[in-house]
């Protein structure tokens, strides 16, 4: 009898151990992220080379769930934590060569109701690099074909590229950042204005299209909330820290297209080695605060906006270290945004929970997965891929000339907080709603709180989070009001919206439920 009990105990222990190999939980006091490690899942199986690699959650086949884009690969969400390779997307990492980097930016550039990818990659060749910037055009069913930006598109050498609609005309524009002096790059950056017929016109009159600098990743945000998107170009890795490159969009001020260099704001004059800019209303006071991850010679920066002035904030997540990305989302659905910080120093990376306006590092999900001496955590993307009402994330690691580590983390939240998830589609505005700002008001802990979110196709390092907009609502099951400010100037207002649902907001129309699997 004793022997039988011992054998049964061993079998149970073996069963539990095998289960842990498949699902590895990472705990904090209030949060559980479970790493999905199924070896048959192609996102864990294929070889993806590169040192700095972007990622994004996107619904490429319009089936109501999020698929995964990793550098030059795309993976269709088959449900149940399973994915399959989209064979028509890309060619792997440039035909199998060891990429140095790869950026992804997704939007509906031809306004045909499906998402297309703007992809930049660099492949080393001797002392220089072979680079390419390509649009992967979606046929609406998740099948892709290559399209060059112009006749020189095959040889367009850039570090990263991203979509925006800087002139609010409904046609998406392209900025290609060029890091002069790195991997053989020696040209200014490129800018292409999108035309209504799906073509592009090259614009070379902006400062960044005429001067050489280590431009790496460009971020767009309507920072001053005047109805147009402003431009923030991170300049690391630039060696010695110096001012990054920021431009105020003058469309609303002058009625004409134009970008004016910012040179008086504190974030524009502080020495930076900028990698990733994000614009969030961290303190829920109705304006945009700035968080910037720096790489070398300057700490991360956090600028809180009060009375229209910016103040530097010293906190637990403002520290020195070779950091790359910062990714924001309400992971515990309590009504404020938390952040995950990534970088070359894996020990400094981690999940920082927003605890009553103070960000506290509660866990580091990467330290036991990513090789701290031989890899980084570069690309990261946030989205609710399993449609259960909480935010999950995928992390990309990089190793020079090798296939780096990567990990999918499922959020297993059980605090019963409410949430809402909104997909926005423009009609007069660009179809992907880039540049739209959403304001949501509801009562949380007895107070009427207004949160805001902005839709952008570049808000992580070399990639972006899901274009679907997620709000945590705490214990509130009803949204008092939801206001969507579209790039066209249209403002749509909704009230008494039920929580815990996925919605589609079409510009100028009523809110509808999103059809999901």
PDB file of N, CA and C in Angstrom, residues 23-62:
ATOM      1  N   UNK A  23       3.302  25.574 -19.226  1.00  0.00           N
ATOM      2  CA  UNK A  23       2.816  26.879 -18.780  1.00  0.00           C
ATOM      3  C   UNK A  23       3.597  27.299 -17.546  1.00  0.00           C
ATOM      4  N   UNK A  24       4.453  28.303 -17.705  1.00  0.00           N
ATOM      5  CA  UNK A  24       5.278  28.758 -16.603  1.00  0.00           C
ATOM      6  C   UNK A  24       4.718  30.070 -16.068  1.00  0.00           C
ATOM      7  N   UNK A  25       4.135  30.057 -14.857  1.00  0.00           N
ATOM      8  CA  UNK A  25       3.550  31.286 -14.337  1.00  0.00           C
ATOM      9  C   UNK A  25       4.609  32.216 -13.752  1.00  0.00           C
ATOM     10  N   UNK A  26       4.385  33.513 -13.896  1.00  0.00           N
ATOM     11  CA  UNK A  26       5.220  34.532 -13.287  1.00  0.00           C
ATOM     12  C   UNK A  26       4.302  35.387 -12.432  1.00  0.00           C
ATOM     13  N   UNK A  27       4.583  35.446 -11.127  1.00  0.00           N
ATOM     14  CA  UNK A  27       3.630  36.011 -10.194  1.00  0.00           C
ATOM     15  C   UNK A  27       4.107  37.343  -9.626  1.00  0.00           C
ATOM     16  N   UNK A  28       3.175  38.222  -9.371  1.00  0.00           N
ATOM     17  CA  UNK A  28       3.367  39.334  -8.457  1.00  0.00           C
ATOM     18  C   UNK A  28       2.232  39.238  -7.443  1.00  0.00           C
ATOM     19  N   UNK A  29       2.131  40.213  -6.583  1.00  0.00           N
ATOM     20  CA  UNK A  29       1.099  40.152  -5.545  1.00  0.00           C
ATOM     21  C   UNK A  29      -0.307  40.154  -6.127  1.00  0.00           C
ATOM     22  N   UNK A  30      -0.481  40.844  -7.247  1.00  0.00           N
ATOM     23  CA  UNK A  30      -1.834  40.988  -7.786  1.00  0.00           C
ATOM     24  C   UNK A  30      -1.946  40.518  -9.226  1.00  0.00           C
ATOM     25  N   UNK A  31      -0.885  39.998  -9.797  1.00  0.00           N
ATOM     26  CA  UNK A  31      -0.875  39.720 -11.227  1.00  0.00           C
ATOM     27  C   UNK A  31      -0.232  38.373 -11.508  1.00  0.00           C
ATOM     28  N   UNK A  32      -0.803  37.636 -12.449  1.00  0.00           N
ATOM     29  CA  UNK A  32      -0.211  36.381 -12.894  1.00  0.00           C
ATOM     30  C   UNK A  32      -0.072  36.406 -14.403  1.00  0.00           C
ATOM     31  N   UNK A  33       1.161  36.315 -14.889  1.00  0.00           N
ATOM     32  CA  UNK A  33       1.430  36.167 -16.314  1.00  0.00           C
ATOM     33  C   UNK A  33       1.950  34.751 -16.533  1.00  0.00           C
ATOM     34  N   UNK A  34       1.328  34.035 -17.439  1.00  0.00           N
ATOM     35  CA  UNK A  34       1.696  32.655 -17.704  1.00  0.00           C
ATOM     36  C   UNK A  34       2.405  32.572 -19.049  1.00  0.00           C
ATOM     37  N   UNK A  35       3.627  32.097 -19.036  1.00  0.00           N
ATOM     38  CA  UNK A  35       4.359  31.948 -20.289  1.00  0.00           C
ATOM     39  C   UNK A  35       3.864  30.717 -21.032  1.00  0.00           C
ATOM     40  N   UNK A  36       3.491  30.902 -22.291  1.00  0.00           N
ATOM     41  CA  UNK A  36       3.027  29.803 -23.135  1.00  0.00           C
ATOM     42  C   UNK A  36       4.232  29.231 -23.858  1.00  0.00           C
ATOM     43  N   UNK A  37       4.607  28.015 -23.516  1.00  0.00           N
ATOM     44  CA  UNK A  37       5.878  27.453 -23.994  1.00  0.00           C
ATOM     45  C   UNK A  37       5.708  26.211 -24.858  1.00  0.00           C
ATOM     46  N   UNK A  38       4.538  26.003 -25.422  1.00  0.00           N
ATOM     47  CA  UNK A  38       4.299  24.843 -26.271  1.00  0.00           C
ATOM     48  C   UNK A  38       5.342  24.796 -27.398  1.00  0.00           C
ATOM     49  N   UNK A  39       6.169  23.770 -27.418  1.00  0.00           N
ATOM     50  CA  UNK A  39       7.263  23.681 -28.389  1.00  0.00           C
ATOM     51  C   UNK A  39       6.764  23.490 -29.816  1.00  0.00           C
ATOM     52  N   UNK A  40       5.520  23.044 -29.990  1.00  0.00           N
ATOM     53  CA  UNK A  40       4.968  22.864 -31.330  1.00  0.00           C
ATOM     54  C   UNK A  40       4.400  24.156 -31.904  1.00  0.00           C
ATOM     55  N   UNK A  41       4.303  25.172 -31.079  1.00  0.00           N
ATOM     56  CA  UNK A  41       3.807  26.456 -31.533  1.00  0.00           C
ATOM     57  C   UNK A  41       4.895  27.136 -32.367  1.00  0.00           C
ATOM     58  N   UNK A  42       4.620  27.514 -33.611  1.00  0.00           N
ATOM     59  CA  UNK A  42       5.680  28.058 -34.461  1.00  0.00           C
ATOM     60  C   UNK A  42       6.291  29.352 -33.950  1.00  0.00           C
ATOM     61  N   UNK A  43       5.574  30.110 -33.126  1.00  0.00           N
ATOM     62  CA  UNK A  43       6.198  31.323 -32.605  1.00  0.00           C
ATOM     63  C   UNK A  43       7.340  30.990 -31.653  1.00  0.00           C
ATOM     64  N   UNK A  44       7.336  29.781 -31.097  1.00  0.00           N
ATOM     65  CA  UNK A  44       8.439  29.321 -30.269  1.00  0.00           C
ATOM     66  C   UNK A  44       9.436  28.481 -31.050  1.00  0.00           C
ATOM     67  N   UNK A  45       9.095  28.116 -32.267  1.00  0.00           N
ATOM     68  CA  UNK A  45       9.831  27.085 -32.994  1.00  0.00           C
ATOM     69  C   UNK A  45      10.723  27.640 -34.101  1.00  0.00           C
ATOM     70  N   UNK A  46      10.253  28.634 -34.868  1.00  0.00           N
ATOM     71  CA  UNK A  46      10.994  29.083 -36.042  1.00  0.00           C
ATOM     72  C   UNK A  46      12.225  29.890 -35.646  1.00  0.00           C
ATOM     73  N   UNK A  47      13.197  29.918 -36.550  1.00  0.00           N
ATOM     74  CA  UNK A  47      14.416  30.683 -36.340  1.00  0.00           C
ATOM     75  C   UNK A  47      14.213  32.108 -36.831  1.00  0.00           C
ATOM     76  N   UNK A  48      14.330  33.075 -35.925  1.00  0.00           N
ATOM     77  CA  UNK A  48      14.182  34.484 -36.266  1.00  0.00           C
ATOM     78  C   UNK A  48      15.428  35.209 -35.761  1.00  0.00           C
ATOM     79  N   UNK A  49      16.331  35.532 -36.686  1.00  0.00           N
ATOM     80  CA  UNK A  49      17.586  36.160 -36.297  1.00  0.00           C
ATOM     81  C   UNK A  49      17.417  37.658 -36.091  1.00  0.00           C
ATOM     82  N   UNK A  50      18.378  38.252 -35.393  1.00  0.00           N
ATOM     83  CA  UNK A  50      18.388  39.699 -35.282  1.00  0.00           C
ATOM     84  C   UNK A  50      18.676  40.195 -33.885  1.00  0.00           C
ATOM     85  N   UNK A  51      19.181  41.432 -33.829  1.00  0.00           N
ATOM     86  CA  UNK A  51      19.550  42.029 -32.549  1.00  0.00           C
ATOM     87  C   UNK A  51      18.452  42.946 -32.021  1.00  0.00           C
ATOM     88  N   UNK A  52      17.885  43.793 -32.890  1.00  0.00           N
ATOM     89  CA  UNK A  52      16.811  44.708 -32.492  1.00  0.00           C
ATOM     90  C   UNK A  52      15.609  44.443 -33.379  1.00  0.00           C
ATOM     91  N   UNK A  53      14.565  43.870 -32.793  1.00  0.00           N
ATOM     92  CA  UNK A  53      13.463  43.325 -33.589  1.00  0.00           C
ATOM     93  C   UNK A  53      12.129  43.788 -33.034  1.00  0.00           C
ATOM     94  N   UNK A  54      11.303  44.342 -33.921  1.00  0.00           N
ATOM     95  CA  UNK A  54      10.004  44.829 -33.503  1.00  0.00           C
ATOM     96  C   UNK A  54       8.926  43.770 -33.577  1.00  0.00           C
ATOM     97  N   UNK A  55       7.806  44.047 -32.929  1.00  0.00           N
ATOM     98  CA  UNK A  55       6.659  43.133 -32.925  1.00  0.00           C
ATOM     99  C   UNK A  55       5.379  43.941 -32.791  1.00  0.00           C
ATOM    100  N   UNK A  56       4.255  43.337 -33.194  1.00  0.00           N
ATOM    101  CA  UNK A  56       2.956  44.008 -33.082  1.00  0.00           C
ATOM    102  C   UNK A  56       1.840  42.969 -33.073  1.00  0.00           C
ATOM    103  N   UNK A  57       0.809  43.225 -32.263  1.00  0.00           N
ATOM    104  CA  UNK A  57      -0.439  42.456 -32.312  1.00  0.00           C
ATOM    105  C   UNK A  57      -1.380  43.142 -33.300  1.00  0.00           C
ATOM    106  N   UNK A  58      -1.871  42.399 -34.286  1.00  0.00           N
ATOM    107  CA  UNK A  58      -2.774  42.959 -35.305  1.00  0.00           C
ATOM    108  C   UNK A  58      -3.758  41.886 -35.755  1.00  0.00           C
ATOM    109  N   UNK A  59      -4.962  42.306 -36.111  1.00  0.00           N
ATOM    110  CA  UNK A  59      -5.944  41.375 -36.675  1.00  0.00           C
ATOM    111  C   UNK A  59      -5.793  41.423 -38.192  1.00  0.00           C
ATOM    112  N   UNK A  60      -4.973  40.539 -38.745  1.00  0.00           N
ATOM    113  CA  UNK A  60      -4.641  40.626 -40.166  1.00  0.00           C
ATOM    114  C   UNK A  60      -5.725  40.036 -41.064  1.00  0.00           C
ATOM    115  N   UNK A  61      -6.590  39.183 -40.519  1.00  0.00           N
ATOM    116  CA  UNK A  61      -7.601  38.525 -41.354  1.00  0.00           C
ATOM    117  C   UNK A  61      -9.024  38.902 -40.971  1.00  0.00           C
ATOM    118  N   UNK A  62      -9.182  39.936 -40.145  1.00  0.00           N
ATOM    119  CA  UNK A  62     -10.504  40.470 -39.782  1.00  0.00           C
ATOM    120  C   UNK A  62     -11.442  39.425 -39.191  1.00  0.00           C
TER     121      UNK A  62
END
